PDB file of C-alpha atoms in Angstrom:
ATOM      1  CA  UNK A   1       1.159  -7.382 -26.066  1.00  0.00           C
ATOM      2  CA  UNK A   2      -2.342  -5.960 -26.562  1.00  0.00           C
ATOM      3  CA  UNK A   3      -3.843  -8.580 -28.796  1.00  0.00           C
ATOM      4  CA  UNK A   4      -7.228  -7.199 -29.759  1.00  0.00           C
ATOM      5  CA  UNK A   5      -6.666  -3.464 -30.224  1.00  0.00           C
ATOM      6  CA  UNK A   6      -8.627  -2.532 -27.077  1.00  0.00           C
ATOM      7  CA  UNK A   7      -5.585  -1.708 -25.002  1.00  0.00           C
ATOM      8  CA  UNK A   8      -6.434  -4.608 -22.700  1.00  0.00           C
ATOM      9  CA  UNK A   9      -4.424  -7.754 -22.073  1.00  0.00           C
ATOM     10  CA  UNK A  10      -5.829 -11.243 -22.332  1.00  0.00           C
ATOM     11  CA  UNK A  11      -5.022 -13.532 -19.440  1.00  0.00           C
ATOM     12  CA  UNK A  12      -2.596 -15.407 -21.706  1.00  0.00           C
ATOM     13  CA  UNK A  13      -0.817 -12.205 -22.708  1.00  0.00           C
ATOM     14  CA  UNK A  14      -0.558 -11.151 -19.065  1.00  0.00           C
ATOM     15  CA  UNK A  15       0.857 -14.566 -18.235  1.00  0.00           C
ATOM     16  CA  UNK A  16       3.478 -14.358 -20.971  1.00  0.00           C
ATOM     17  CA  UNK A  17       4.391 -10.806 -19.983  1.00  0.00           C
ATOM     18  CA  UNK A  18       4.862 -11.573 -16.276  1.00  0.00           C
ATOM     19  CA  UNK A  19       5.830 -15.248 -16.216  1.00  0.00           C
ATOM     20  CA  UNK A  20       2.926 -16.026 -13.867  1.00  0.00           C
ATOM     21  CA  UNK A  21       0.784 -18.976 -14.890  1.00  0.00           C
ATOM     22  CA  UNK A  22      -2.714 -18.455 -16.256  1.00  0.00           C
ATOM     23  CA  UNK A  23      -4.005 -20.670 -13.441  1.00  0.00           C
ATOM     24  CA  UNK A  24      -2.413 -18.415 -10.797  1.00  0.00           C
ATOM     25  CA  UNK A  25      -3.676 -15.247 -12.465  1.00  0.00           C
ATOM     26  CA  UNK A  26      -7.174 -16.708 -12.636  1.00  0.00           C
ATOM     27  CA  UNK A  27      -6.971 -17.707  -8.963  1.00  0.00           C
ATOM     28  CA  UNK A  28      -5.794 -14.252  -7.867  1.00  0.00           C
ATOM     29  CA  UNK A  29      -8.456 -12.675 -10.029  1.00  0.00           C
ATOM     30  CA  UNK A  30     -11.140 -14.823  -8.388  1.00  0.00           C
ATOM     31  CA  UNK A  31      -9.807 -13.748  -4.974  1.00  0.00           C
ATOM     32  CA  UNK A  32     -10.171 -10.069  -5.953  1.00  0.00           C
ATOM     33  CA  UNK A  33      -6.421  -9.488  -5.890  1.00  0.00           C
ATOM     34  CA  UNK A  34      -6.194  -8.870  -9.621  1.00  0.00           C
ATOM     35  CA  UNK A  35      -9.639  -7.968 -10.930  1.00  0.00           C
ATOM     36  CA  UNK A  36     -10.096  -7.848 -14.694  1.00  0.00           C
ATOM     37  CA  UNK A  37     -10.749  -4.441 -16.224  1.00  0.00           C
ATOM     38  CA  UNK A  38     -13.357  -5.954 -18.532  1.00  0.00           C
ATOM     39  CA  UNK A  39     -14.726  -9.159 -19.973  1.00  0.00           C
ATOM     40  CA  UNK A  40     -15.365 -10.085 -23.553  1.00  0.00           C
ATOM     41  CA  UNK A  41     -18.894 -11.013 -24.656  1.00  0.00           C
ATOM     42  CA  UNK A  42     -17.800 -14.634 -24.273  1.00  0.00           C
ATOM     43  CA  UNK A  43     -16.723 -13.956 -20.664  1.00  0.00           C
ATOM     44  CA  UNK A  44     -12.958 -13.926 -21.157  1.00  0.00           C
ATOM     45  CA  UNK A  45     -11.037 -11.688 -18.771  1.00  0.00           C
ATOM     46  CA  UNK A  46      -9.211  -8.626 -20.025  1.00  0.00           C
ATOM     47  CA  UNK A  47      -6.678  -6.776 -17.896  1.00  0.00           C
ATOM     48  CA  UNK A  48      -5.720  -3.119 -18.009  1.00  0.00           C
ATOM     49  CA  UNK A  49      -2.250  -1.603 -18.342  1.00  0.00           C
ATOM     50  CA  UNK A  50      -1.863  -1.485 -14.536  1.00  0.00           C
ATOM     51  CA  UNK A  51      -2.291  -5.271 -14.209  1.00  0.00           C
ATOM     52  CA  UNK A  52       1.395  -6.249 -14.607  1.00  0.00           C
ATOM     53  CA  UNK A  53       2.479  -3.889 -11.808  1.00  0.00           C
ATOM     54  CA  UNK A  54      -0.394  -4.985  -9.564  1.00  0.00           C
ATOM     55  CA  UNK A  55       0.443  -8.620 -10.254  1.00  0.00           C
ATOM     56  CA  UNK A  56       4.063  -7.983  -9.224  1.00  0.00           C
ATOM     57  CA  UNK A  57       2.882  -6.462  -5.935  1.00  0.00           C
ATOM     58  CA  UNK A  58       0.705  -9.508  -5.265  1.00  0.00           C
ATOM     59  CA  UNK A  59       3.536 -11.866  -6.161  1.00  0.00           C
ATOM     60  CA  UNK A  60       6.012 -10.009  -3.935  1.00  0.00           C
ATOM     61  CA  UNK A  61       3.666 -10.031  -0.949  1.00  0.00           C
ATOM     62  CA  UNK A  62       2.867 -13.723  -1.481  1.00  0.00           C
ATOM     63  CA  UNK A  63       6.601 -14.489  -1.655  1.00  0.00           C
ATOM     64  CA  UNK A  64       6.970 -12.745   1.722  1.00  0.00           C
ATOM     65  CA  UNK A  65       4.259 -14.977   3.193  1.00  0.00           C
ATOM     66  CA  UNK A  66       1.551 -12.336   3.432  1.00  0.00           C
ATOM     67  CA  UNK A  67      -1.926 -13.843   3.345  1.00  0.00           C
ATOM     68  CA  UNK A  68      -4.629 -13.210   0.791  1.00  0.00           C
ATOM     69  CA  UNK A  69      -6.858 -11.135   3.072  1.00  0.00           C
ATOM     70  CA  UNK A  70      -3.975  -8.852   4.040  1.00  0.00           C
ATOM     71  CA  UNK A  71      -2.928  -8.414   0.405  1.00  0.00           C
ATOM     72  CA  UNK A  72      -6.495  -7.578  -0.555  1.00  0.00           C
ATOM     73  CA  UNK A  73      -6.649  -4.989   2.260  1.00  0.00           C
ATOM     74  CA  UNK A  74      -3.449  -3.346   0.977  1.00  0.00           C
ATOM     75  CA  UNK A  75      -4.638  -3.318  -2.637  1.00  0.00           C
ATOM     76  CA  UNK A  76      -8.024  -1.895  -1.648  1.00  0.00           C
ATOM     77  CA  UNK A  77      -6.277   0.710   0.523  1.00  0.00           C
ATOM     78  CA  UNK A  78      -8.002  -0.567   3.667  1.00  0.00           C
ATOM     79  CA  UNK A  79      -4.605  -1.083   5.339  1.00  0.00           C
ATOM     80  CA  UNK A  80      -1.226   0.446   4.648  1.00  0.00           C
ATOM     81  CA  UNK A  81       1.650  -1.565   3.315  1.00  0.00           C
ATOM     82  CA  UNK A  82       3.714  -0.514   6.350  1.00  0.00           C
ATOM     83  CA  UNK A  83       1.073  -1.801   8.782  1.00  0.00           C
ATOM     84  CA  UNK A  84       0.778  -5.058   6.865  1.00  0.00           C
ATOM     85  CA  UNK A  85       4.554  -5.486   6.854  1.00  0.00           C
ATOM     86  CA  UNK A  86       4.742  -4.821  10.609  1.00  0.00           C
ATOM     87  CA  UNK A  87       1.988  -7.340  11.347  1.00  0.00           C
ATOM     88  CA  UNK A  88       3.629  -9.947   9.127  1.00  0.00           C
ATOM     89  CA  UNK A  89       7.020  -9.378  10.764  1.00  0.00           C
ATOM     90  CA  UNK A  90       5.429  -9.766  14.221  1.00  0.00           C
ATOM     91  CA  UNK A  91       3.834 -13.039  13.134  1.00  0.00           C
ATOM     92  CA  UNK A  92       7.216 -14.238  11.851  1.00  0.00           C
ATOM     93  CA  UNK A  93       8.831 -13.327  15.179  1.00  0.00           C
ATOM     94  CA  UNK A  94       6.302 -15.549  16.965  1.00  0.00           C
ATOM     95  CA  UNK A  95       6.919 -18.402  14.522  1.00  0.00           C
ATOM     96  CA  UNK A  96      10.684 -18.056  14.919  1.00  0.00           C
ATOM     97  CA  UNK A  97      10.394 -18.205  18.714  1.00  0.00           C
ATOM     98  CA  UNK A  98       8.257 -21.345  18.480  1.00  0.00           C
ATOM     99  CA  UNK A  99      10.702 -22.941  16.042  1.00  0.00           C
ATOM    100  CA  UNK A 100      13.640 -22.143  18.310  1.00  0.00           C
ATOM    101  CA  UNK A 101      11.883 -23.816  21.217  1.00  0.00           C
ATOM    102  CA  UNK A 102      11.139 -26.877  19.075  1.00  0.00           C
ATOM    103  CA  UNK A 103      14.744 -26.994  17.920  1.00  0.00           C
ATOM    104  CA  UNK A 104      15.975 -26.839  21.522  1.00  0.00           C
ATOM    105  CA  UNK A 105      13.856 -29.850  22.458  1.00  0.00           C
ATOM    106  CA  UNK A 106      14.961 -31.801  19.405  1.00  0.00           C
ATOM    107  CA  UNK A 107      18.636 -30.995  20.028  1.00  0.00           C
ATOM    108  CA  UNK A 108      18.307 -32.062  23.657  1.00  0.00           C
ATOM    109  CA  UNK A 109      16.662 -35.331  22.653  1.00  0.00           C
ATOM    110  CA  UNK A 110      19.218 -35.907  19.898  1.00  0.00           C
ATOM    111  CA  UNK A 111      22.062 -35.368  22.350  1.00  0.00           C
ATOM    112  CA  UNK A 112      20.774 -38.379  24.246  1.00  0.00           C
ATOM    113  CA  UNK A 113      19.956 -39.003  27.846  1.00  0.00           C
ATOM    114  CA  UNK A 114      16.269 -38.221  27.381  1.00  0.00           C
ATOM    115  CA  UNK A 115      13.807 -40.971  28.115  1.00  0.00           C
ATOM    116  CA  UNK A 116      10.761 -41.224  25.863  1.00  0.00           C
ATOM    117  CA  UNK A 117       8.582 -40.625  28.921  1.00  0.00           C
ATOM    118  CA  UNK A 118      10.273 -37.228  29.452  1.00  0.00           C
ATOM    119  CA  UNK A 119       9.517 -35.985  25.941  1.00  0.00           C
ATOM    120  CA  UNK A 120       5.928 -34.781  26.562  1.00  0.00           C
ATOM    121  CA  UNK A 121       7.057 -32.685  29.551  1.00  0.00           C
ATOM    122  CA  UNK A 122       9.980 -31.229  27.594  1.00  0.00           C
ATOM    123  CA  UNK A 123       7.660 -30.380  24.715  1.00  0.00           C
ATOM    124  CA  UNK A 124       5.191 -28.637  27.062  1.00  0.00           C
ATOM    125  CA  UNK A 125       7.988 -26.598  28.652  1.00  0.00           C
ATOM    126  CA  UNK A 126       9.382 -25.608  25.264  1.00  0.00           C
ATOM    127  CA  UNK A 127       5.917 -24.655  24.064  1.00  0.00           C
ATOM    128  CA  UNK A 128       5.382 -22.475  27.121  1.00  0.00           C
ATOM    129  CA  UNK A 129       8.764 -20.787  26.777  1.00  0.00           C
ATOM    130  CA  UNK A 130       8.181 -20.243  23.056  1.00  0.00           C
ATOM    131  CA  UNK A 131       4.836 -18.546  23.666  1.00  0.00           C
ATOM    132  CA  UNK A 132       6.356 -16.370  26.408  1.00  0.00           C
ATOM    133  CA  UNK A 133       9.204 -15.276  24.117  1.00  0.00           C
ATOM    134  CA  UNK A 134       6.745 -14.123  21.486  1.00  0.00           C
TER     135      UNK A 134
END
């Protein structure tokens, strides 16, 4: 696991250990979600023993649809995980309401009897009702 005797993981070793691609680890590192503990004289990233757990937190939050800025705020202890989860759930509620309104319009159109000229008005009404539900 620790390839060079320093107690630090190379990006490749971290990738093999977690199953996350080197490209993704590099990207998250560049976004300050998974900062390297050190760099070699040649500039290669080295990650500390906490990196696998931190990477799993990032991956879990990404899988839940949490954005990069919010993840960074949690990891830097600028915002609590509970607050971030509540905000993300609220955003999902708004998206669900909008999707339900869109589905209602599409179902009504699919059921027939709707003229093409009526569609813009139906879409506006659904959009208004979706924003009011959120």
